[in-house]
PDB file of C-alpha atoms in Angstrom:
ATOM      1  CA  UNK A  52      -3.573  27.266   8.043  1.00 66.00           C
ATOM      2  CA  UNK A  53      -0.083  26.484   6.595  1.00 83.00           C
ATOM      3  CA  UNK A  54       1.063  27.868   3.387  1.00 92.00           C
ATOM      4  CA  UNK A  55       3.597  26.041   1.208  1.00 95.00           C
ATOM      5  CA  UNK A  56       6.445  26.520  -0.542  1.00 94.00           C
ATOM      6  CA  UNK A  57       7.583  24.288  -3.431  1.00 94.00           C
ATOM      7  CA  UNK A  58      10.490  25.157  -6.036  1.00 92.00           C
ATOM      8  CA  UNK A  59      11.001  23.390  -9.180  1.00 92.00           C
ATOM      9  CA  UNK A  60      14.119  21.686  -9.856  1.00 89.00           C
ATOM     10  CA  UNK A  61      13.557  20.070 -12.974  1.00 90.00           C
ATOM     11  CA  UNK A  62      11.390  20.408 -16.121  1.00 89.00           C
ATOM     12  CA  UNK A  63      10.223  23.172 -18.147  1.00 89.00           C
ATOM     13  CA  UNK A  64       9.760  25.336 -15.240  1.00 89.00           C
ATOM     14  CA  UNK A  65      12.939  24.746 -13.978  1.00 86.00           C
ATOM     15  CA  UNK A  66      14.205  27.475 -10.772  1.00 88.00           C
ATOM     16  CA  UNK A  67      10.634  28.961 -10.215  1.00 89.00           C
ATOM     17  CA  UNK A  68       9.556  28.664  -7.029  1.00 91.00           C
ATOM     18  CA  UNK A  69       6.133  28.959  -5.736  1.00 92.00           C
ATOM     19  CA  UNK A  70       6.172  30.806  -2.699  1.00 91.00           C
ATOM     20  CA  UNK A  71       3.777  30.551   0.577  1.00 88.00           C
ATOM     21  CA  UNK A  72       0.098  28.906  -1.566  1.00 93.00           C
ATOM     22  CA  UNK A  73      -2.142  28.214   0.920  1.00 94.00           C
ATOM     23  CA  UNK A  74      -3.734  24.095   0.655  1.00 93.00           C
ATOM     24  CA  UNK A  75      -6.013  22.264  -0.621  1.00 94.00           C
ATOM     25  CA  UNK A  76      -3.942  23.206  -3.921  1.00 96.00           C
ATOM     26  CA  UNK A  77      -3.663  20.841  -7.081  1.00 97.00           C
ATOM     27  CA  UNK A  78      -0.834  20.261  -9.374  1.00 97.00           C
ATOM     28  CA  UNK A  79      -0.818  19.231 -13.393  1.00 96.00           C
ATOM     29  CA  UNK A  80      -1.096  20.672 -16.651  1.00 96.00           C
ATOM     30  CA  UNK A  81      -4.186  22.877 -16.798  1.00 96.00           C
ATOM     31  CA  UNK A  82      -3.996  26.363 -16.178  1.00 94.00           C
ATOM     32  CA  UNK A  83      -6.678  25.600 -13.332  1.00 95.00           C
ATOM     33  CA  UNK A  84      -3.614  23.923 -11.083  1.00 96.00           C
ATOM     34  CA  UNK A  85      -2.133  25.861  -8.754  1.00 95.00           C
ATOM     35  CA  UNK A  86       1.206  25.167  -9.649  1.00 95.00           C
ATOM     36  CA  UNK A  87       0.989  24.363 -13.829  1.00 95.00           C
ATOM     37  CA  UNK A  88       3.631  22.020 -15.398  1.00 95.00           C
ATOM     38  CA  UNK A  89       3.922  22.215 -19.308  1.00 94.00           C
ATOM     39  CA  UNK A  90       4.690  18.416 -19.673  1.00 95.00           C
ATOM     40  CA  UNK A  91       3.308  16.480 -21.955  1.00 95.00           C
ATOM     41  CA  UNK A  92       3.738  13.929 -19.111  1.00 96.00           C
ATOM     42  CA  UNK A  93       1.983  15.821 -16.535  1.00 97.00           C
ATOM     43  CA  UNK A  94      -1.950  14.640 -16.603  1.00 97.00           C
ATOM     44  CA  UNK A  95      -4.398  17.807 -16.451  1.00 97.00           C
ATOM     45  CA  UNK A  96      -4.921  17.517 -12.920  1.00 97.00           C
ATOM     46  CA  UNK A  97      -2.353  15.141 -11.628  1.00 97.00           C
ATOM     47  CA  UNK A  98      -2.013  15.559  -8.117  1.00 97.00           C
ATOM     48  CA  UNK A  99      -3.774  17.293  -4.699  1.00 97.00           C
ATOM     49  CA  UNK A 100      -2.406  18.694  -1.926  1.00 96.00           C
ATOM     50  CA  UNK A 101      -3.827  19.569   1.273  1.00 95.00           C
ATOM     51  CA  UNK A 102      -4.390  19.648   4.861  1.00 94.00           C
ATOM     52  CA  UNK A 103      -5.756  17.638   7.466  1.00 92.00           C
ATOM     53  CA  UNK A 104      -4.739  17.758  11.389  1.00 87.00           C
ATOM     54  CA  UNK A 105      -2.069  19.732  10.693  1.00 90.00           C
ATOM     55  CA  UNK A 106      -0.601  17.308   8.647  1.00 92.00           C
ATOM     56  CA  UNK A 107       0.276  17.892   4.472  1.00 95.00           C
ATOM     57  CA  UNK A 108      -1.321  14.900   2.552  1.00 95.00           C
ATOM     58  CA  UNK A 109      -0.069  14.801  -0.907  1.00 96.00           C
ATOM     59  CA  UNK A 110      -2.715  12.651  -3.348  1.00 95.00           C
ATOM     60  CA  UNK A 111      -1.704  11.176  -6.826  1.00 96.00           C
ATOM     61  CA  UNK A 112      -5.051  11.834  -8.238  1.00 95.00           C
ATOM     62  CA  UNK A 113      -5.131   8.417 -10.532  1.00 94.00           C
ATOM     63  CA  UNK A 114      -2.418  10.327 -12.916  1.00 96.00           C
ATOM     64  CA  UNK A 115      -1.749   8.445 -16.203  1.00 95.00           C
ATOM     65  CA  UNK A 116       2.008   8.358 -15.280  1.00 95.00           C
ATOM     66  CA  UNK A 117       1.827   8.197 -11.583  1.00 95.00           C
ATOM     67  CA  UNK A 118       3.755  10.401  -8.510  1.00 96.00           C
ATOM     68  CA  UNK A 119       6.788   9.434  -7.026  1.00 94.00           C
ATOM     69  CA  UNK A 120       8.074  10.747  -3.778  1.00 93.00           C
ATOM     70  CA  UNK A 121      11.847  10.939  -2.972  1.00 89.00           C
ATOM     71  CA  UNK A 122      11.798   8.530  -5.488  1.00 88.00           C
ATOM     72  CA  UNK A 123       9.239   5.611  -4.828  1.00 91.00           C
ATOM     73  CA  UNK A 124       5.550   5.837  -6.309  1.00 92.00           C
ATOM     74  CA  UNK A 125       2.810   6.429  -3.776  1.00 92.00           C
ATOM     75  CA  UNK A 126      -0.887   7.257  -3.836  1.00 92.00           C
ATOM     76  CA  UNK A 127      -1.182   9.044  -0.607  1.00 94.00           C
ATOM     77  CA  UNK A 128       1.760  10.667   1.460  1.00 94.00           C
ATOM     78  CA  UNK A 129       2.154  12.922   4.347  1.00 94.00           C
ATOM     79  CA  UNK A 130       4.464  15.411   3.557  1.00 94.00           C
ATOM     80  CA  UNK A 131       7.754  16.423   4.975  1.00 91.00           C
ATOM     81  CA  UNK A 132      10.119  19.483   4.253  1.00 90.00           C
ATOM     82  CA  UNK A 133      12.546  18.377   2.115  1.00 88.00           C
ATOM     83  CA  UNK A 134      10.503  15.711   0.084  1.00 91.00           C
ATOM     84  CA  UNK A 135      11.405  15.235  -3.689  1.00 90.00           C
ATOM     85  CA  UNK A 136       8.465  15.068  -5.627  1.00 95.00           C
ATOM     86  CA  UNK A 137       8.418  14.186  -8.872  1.00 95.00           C
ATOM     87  CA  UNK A 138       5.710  14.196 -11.748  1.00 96.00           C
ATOM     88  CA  UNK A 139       6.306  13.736 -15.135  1.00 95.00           C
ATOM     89  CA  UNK A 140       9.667  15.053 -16.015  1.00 94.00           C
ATOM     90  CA  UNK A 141       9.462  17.704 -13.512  1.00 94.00           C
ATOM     91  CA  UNK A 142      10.907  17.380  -9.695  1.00 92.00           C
ATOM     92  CA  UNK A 143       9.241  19.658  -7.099  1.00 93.00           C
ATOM     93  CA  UNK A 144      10.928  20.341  -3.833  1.00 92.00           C
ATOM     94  CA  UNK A 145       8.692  20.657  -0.871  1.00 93.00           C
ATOM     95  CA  UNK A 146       9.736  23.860   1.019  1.00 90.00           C
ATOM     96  CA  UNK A 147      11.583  26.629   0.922  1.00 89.00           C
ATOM     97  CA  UNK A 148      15.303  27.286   1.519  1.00 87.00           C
ATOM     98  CA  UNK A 149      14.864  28.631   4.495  1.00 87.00           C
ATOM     99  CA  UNK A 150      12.690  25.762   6.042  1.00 89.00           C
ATOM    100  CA  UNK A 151      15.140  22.785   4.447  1.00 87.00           C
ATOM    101  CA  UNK A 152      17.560  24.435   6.389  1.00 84.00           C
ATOM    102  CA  UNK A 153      15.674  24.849   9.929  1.00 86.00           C
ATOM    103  CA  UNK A 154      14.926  21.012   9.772  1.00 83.00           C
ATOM    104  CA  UNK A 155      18.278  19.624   8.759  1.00 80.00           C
ATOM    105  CA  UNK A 156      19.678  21.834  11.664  1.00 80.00           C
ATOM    106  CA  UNK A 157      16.848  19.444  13.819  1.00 80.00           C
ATOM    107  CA  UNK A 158      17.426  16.448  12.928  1.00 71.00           C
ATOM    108  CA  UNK A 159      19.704  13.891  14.514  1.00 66.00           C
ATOM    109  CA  UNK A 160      22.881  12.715  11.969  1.00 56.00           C
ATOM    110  CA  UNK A 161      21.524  10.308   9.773  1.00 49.00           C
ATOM    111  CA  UNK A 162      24.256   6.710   9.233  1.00 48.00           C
ATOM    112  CA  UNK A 163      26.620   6.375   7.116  1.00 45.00           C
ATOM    113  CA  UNK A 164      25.460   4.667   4.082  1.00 46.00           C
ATOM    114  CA  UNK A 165      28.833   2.788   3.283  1.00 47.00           C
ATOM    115  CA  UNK A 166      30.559   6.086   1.438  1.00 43.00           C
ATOM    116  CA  UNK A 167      32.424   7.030   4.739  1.00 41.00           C
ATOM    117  CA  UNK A 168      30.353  10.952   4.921  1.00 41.00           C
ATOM    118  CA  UNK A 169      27.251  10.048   6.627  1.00 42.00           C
ATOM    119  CA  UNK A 170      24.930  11.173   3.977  1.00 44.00           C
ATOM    120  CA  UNK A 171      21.958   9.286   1.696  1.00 40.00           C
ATOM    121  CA  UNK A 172      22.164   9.408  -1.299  1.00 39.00           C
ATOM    122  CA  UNK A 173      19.439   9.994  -3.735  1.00 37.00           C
ATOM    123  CA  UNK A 174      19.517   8.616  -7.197  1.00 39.00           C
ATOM    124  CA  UNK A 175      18.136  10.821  -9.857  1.00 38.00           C
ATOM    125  CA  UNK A 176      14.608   9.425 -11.408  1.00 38.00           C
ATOM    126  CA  UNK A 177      15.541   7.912 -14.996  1.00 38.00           C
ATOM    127  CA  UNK A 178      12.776   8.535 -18.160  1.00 36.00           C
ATOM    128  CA  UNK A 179      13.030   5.641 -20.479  1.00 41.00           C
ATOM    129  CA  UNK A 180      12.201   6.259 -24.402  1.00 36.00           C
ATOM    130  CA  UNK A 181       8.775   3.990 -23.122  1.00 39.00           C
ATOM    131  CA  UNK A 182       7.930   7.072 -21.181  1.00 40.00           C
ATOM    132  CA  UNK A 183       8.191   5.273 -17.464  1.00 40.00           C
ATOM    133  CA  UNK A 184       9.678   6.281 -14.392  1.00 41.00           C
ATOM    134  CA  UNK A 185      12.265   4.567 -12.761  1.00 41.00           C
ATOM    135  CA  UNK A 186      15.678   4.485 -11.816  1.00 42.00           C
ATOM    136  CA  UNK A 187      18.974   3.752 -13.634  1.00 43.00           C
ATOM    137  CA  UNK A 188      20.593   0.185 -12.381  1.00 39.00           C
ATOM    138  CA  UNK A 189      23.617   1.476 -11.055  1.00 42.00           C
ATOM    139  CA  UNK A 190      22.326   3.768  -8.717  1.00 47.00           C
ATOM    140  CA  UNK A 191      21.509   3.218  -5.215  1.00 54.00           C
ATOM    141  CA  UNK A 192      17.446   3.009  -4.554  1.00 58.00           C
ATOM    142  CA  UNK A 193      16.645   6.301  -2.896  1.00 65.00           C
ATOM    143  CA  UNK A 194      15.313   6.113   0.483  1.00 74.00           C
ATOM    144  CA  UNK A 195      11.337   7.171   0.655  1.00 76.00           C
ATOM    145  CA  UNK A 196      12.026   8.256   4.255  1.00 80.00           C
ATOM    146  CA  UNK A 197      15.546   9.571   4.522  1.00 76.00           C
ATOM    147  CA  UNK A 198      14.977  11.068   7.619  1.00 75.00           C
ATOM    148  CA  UNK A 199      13.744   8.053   9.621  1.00 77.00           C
ATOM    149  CA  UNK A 200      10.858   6.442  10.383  1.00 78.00           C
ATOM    150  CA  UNK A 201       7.684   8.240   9.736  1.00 82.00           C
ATOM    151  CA  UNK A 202       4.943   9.073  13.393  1.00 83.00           C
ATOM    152  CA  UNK A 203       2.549   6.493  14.050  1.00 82.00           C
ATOM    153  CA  UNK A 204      -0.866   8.559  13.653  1.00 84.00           C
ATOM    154  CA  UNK A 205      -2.534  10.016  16.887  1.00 84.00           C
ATOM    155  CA  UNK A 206      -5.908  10.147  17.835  1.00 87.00           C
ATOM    156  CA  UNK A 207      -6.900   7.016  17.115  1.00 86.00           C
ATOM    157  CA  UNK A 208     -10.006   5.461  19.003  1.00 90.00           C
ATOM    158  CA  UNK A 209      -9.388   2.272  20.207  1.00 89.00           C
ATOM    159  CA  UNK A 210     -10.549  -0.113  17.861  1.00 91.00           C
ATOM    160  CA  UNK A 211      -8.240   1.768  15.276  1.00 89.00           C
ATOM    161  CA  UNK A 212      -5.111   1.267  17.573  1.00 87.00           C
ATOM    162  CA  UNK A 213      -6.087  -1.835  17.651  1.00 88.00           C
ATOM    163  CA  UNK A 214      -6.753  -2.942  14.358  1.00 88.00           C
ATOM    164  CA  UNK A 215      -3.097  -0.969  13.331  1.00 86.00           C
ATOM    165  CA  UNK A 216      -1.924  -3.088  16.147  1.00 85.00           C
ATOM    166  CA  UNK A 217      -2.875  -6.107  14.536  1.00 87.00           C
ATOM    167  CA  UNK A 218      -1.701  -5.140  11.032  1.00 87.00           C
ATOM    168  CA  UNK A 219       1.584  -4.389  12.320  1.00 84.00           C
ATOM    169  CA  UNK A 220       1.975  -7.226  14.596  1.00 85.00           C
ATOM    170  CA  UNK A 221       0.838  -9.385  11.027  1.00 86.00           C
ATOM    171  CA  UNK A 222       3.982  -7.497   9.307  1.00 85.00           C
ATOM    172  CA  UNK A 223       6.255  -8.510  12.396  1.00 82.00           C
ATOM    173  CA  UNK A 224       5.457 -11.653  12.610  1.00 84.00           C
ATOM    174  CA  UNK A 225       6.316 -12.688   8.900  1.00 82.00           C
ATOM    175  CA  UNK A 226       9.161 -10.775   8.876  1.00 80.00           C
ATOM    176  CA  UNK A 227      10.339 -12.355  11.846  1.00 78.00           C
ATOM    177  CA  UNK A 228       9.617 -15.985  10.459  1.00 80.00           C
ATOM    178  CA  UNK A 229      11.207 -15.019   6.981  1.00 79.00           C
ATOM    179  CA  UNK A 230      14.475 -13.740   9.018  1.00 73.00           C
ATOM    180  CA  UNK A 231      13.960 -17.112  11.857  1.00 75.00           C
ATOM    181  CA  UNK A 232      14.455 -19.218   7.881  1.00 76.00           C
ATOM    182  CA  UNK A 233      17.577 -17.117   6.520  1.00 70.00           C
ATOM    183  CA  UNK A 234      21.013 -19.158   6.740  1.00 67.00           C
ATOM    184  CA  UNK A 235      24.161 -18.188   5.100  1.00 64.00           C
ATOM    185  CA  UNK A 236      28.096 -19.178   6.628  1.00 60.00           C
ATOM    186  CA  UNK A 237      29.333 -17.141   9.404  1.00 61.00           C
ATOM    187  CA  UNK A 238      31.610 -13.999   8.660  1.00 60.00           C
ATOM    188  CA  UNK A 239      34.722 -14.698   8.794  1.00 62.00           C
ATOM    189  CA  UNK A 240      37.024 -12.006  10.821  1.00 61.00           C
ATOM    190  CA  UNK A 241      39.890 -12.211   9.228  1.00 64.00           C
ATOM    191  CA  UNK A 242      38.534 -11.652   5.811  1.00 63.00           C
ATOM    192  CA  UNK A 243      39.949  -9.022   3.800  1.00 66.00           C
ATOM    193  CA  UNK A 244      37.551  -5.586   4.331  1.00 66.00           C
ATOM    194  CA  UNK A 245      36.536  -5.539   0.873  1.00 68.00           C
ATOM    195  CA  UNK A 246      35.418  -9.266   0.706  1.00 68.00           C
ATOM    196  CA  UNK A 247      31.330  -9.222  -0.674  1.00 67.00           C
ATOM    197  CA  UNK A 248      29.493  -9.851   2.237  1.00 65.00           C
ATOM    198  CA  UNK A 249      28.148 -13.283   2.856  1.00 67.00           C
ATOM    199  CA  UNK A 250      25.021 -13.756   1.085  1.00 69.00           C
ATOM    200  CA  UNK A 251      21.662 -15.249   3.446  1.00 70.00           C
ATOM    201  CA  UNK A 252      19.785 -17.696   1.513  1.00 75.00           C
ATOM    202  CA  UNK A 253      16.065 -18.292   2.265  1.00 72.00           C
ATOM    203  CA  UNK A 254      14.310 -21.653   0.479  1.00 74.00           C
ATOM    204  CA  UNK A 255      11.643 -20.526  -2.083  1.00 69.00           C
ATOM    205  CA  UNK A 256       8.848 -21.262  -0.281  1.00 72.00           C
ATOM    206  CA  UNK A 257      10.111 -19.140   2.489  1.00 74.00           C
ATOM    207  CA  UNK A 258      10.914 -16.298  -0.285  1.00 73.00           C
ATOM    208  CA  UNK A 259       7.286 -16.477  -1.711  1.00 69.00           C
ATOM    209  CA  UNK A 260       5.974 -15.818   1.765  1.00 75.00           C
ATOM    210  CA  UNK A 261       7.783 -12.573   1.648  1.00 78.00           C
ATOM    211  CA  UNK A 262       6.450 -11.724  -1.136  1.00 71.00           C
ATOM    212  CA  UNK A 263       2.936 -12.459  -0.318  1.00 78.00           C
ATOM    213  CA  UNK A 264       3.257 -10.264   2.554  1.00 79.00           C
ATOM    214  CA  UNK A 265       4.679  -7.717   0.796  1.00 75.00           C
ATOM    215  CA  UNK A 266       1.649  -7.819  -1.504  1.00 71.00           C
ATOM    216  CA  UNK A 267      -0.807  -7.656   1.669  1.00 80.00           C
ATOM    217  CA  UNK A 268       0.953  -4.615   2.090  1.00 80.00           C
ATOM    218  CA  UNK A 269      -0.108  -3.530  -1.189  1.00 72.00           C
ATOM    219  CA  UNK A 270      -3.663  -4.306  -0.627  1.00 76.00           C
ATOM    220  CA  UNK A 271      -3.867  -2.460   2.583  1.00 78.00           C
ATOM    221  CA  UNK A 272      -2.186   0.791   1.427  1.00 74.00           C
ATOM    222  CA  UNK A 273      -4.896   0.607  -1.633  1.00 72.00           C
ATOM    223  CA  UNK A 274      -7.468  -0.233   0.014  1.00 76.00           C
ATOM    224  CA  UNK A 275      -6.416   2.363   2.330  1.00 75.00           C
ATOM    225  CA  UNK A 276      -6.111   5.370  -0.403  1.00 72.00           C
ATOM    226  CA  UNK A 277      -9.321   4.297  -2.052  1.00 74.00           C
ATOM    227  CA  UNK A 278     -11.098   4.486   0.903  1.00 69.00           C
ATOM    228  CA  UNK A 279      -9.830   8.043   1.582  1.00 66.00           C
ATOM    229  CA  UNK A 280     -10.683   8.927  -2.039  1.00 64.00           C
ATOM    230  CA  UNK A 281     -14.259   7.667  -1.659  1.00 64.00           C
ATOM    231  CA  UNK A 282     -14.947   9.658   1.509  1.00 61.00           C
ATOM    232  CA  UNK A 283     -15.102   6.619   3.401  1.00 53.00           C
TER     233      UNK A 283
END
């Protein structure tokens, strides 16, 4: 059984840090949470934690104002040291100094992201007076997997590898056609190096394709976490 470790970087409870709770845990504003957040924000019990094949699934638990994760919303996650999680106002940082530290020291060097250091950067979530989450415009959208792409799951029996097979063969494949339609003037060498890049257009048809894949992503990832909710 794991225990976890998750300090508090912004909010009321700002520099506690909850040290070594053993899962399933829950997080919100009653004092029946695990780890209690006095934010009006917060719903009573907003989120669960817990454990399953070794894994740590984190579970927005249909929250009024939702749970973001290294800044993007998401219903169900599986956790990695390091995650940014934020609730509310508050930010909770999954793991403890100690373990940050043991898997940065594992982890290959992540690209340069155009500032010349080879770091991400991670914009800060922004509360508007309307009491949503989001971020400001001029900051960079933080990556929801700064580490790289997350493990396919294992274990599967075969009509599950095959039916992910499928789904992400779907995904390729109108990607690929959506990419196959993109046309924009070839980059010119000799351009000076802070020219904008050349822009790739797409035709509208072509764009709304994209986006009707990206909702079929939506649909699977909810039907997906509802599912998992129901127990089935």
């Amino acid at each position: 059984m794991s225990l976890l470790t998750f300090q508090i970087l912004e909010g009321m409870e700002r520099g506690r840090v909850i040290h070594e709770i053993k899962p399933p845990i829950t997080i919100g504003r009653e004092e029946d949470n695990a780890i209690q957040l006095n934010d009006e924000r917060v719903s009573r019990f907003h989120a669960k934690i817990q454990e399953d094949g070794g894994k740590i699934i984190l579970t927005d638990l249909e929250s009024t104002n939702g749970t973001r994760v290294n800044g993007h919303p998401v219903k169900m996650h599986v956790m990695q040291i390091g995650d940014q999680v934020s609730v509310g106002r508050c930010m909770l940082l999954y793991g403890s100094a100690a373990e940050i530290e043991a898997r940065i020291r594992t982890l290959p060097a992540i690209e340069d992201n155009g500032n010349g250091n080879g770091t991400v950067s991670f914009a800060s979530d922004v509360i508007d007076p309307a009491g949503s989450v989001g971020q400001s415009v001029d900051e960079e959208v933080p990556r929801m997997f700064p580490a790289g792409a997350p493990e396919l799951p294992q274990g599967l029996r075969p009509v599950q590898v095959a039916q992910l097979s499928d789904i992400l063969a779907h995904i390729h494949d109108r990607l690929q056609s959506v990419a196959n339609a993109g046309r924009g003037n070839k980059p010119d060498d000799k351009a000076p190096a802070d020219k904008p890049p050349v822009p790739v257009e797409v035709d509208w048809p072509v764009w709304q394709r994209l986006l009707k894949l990206e909702m079929d992503i939506a649909t699977y990832l909810r039907h997906l976490t509802d599912s998992s909710s129901s127990g089935g």
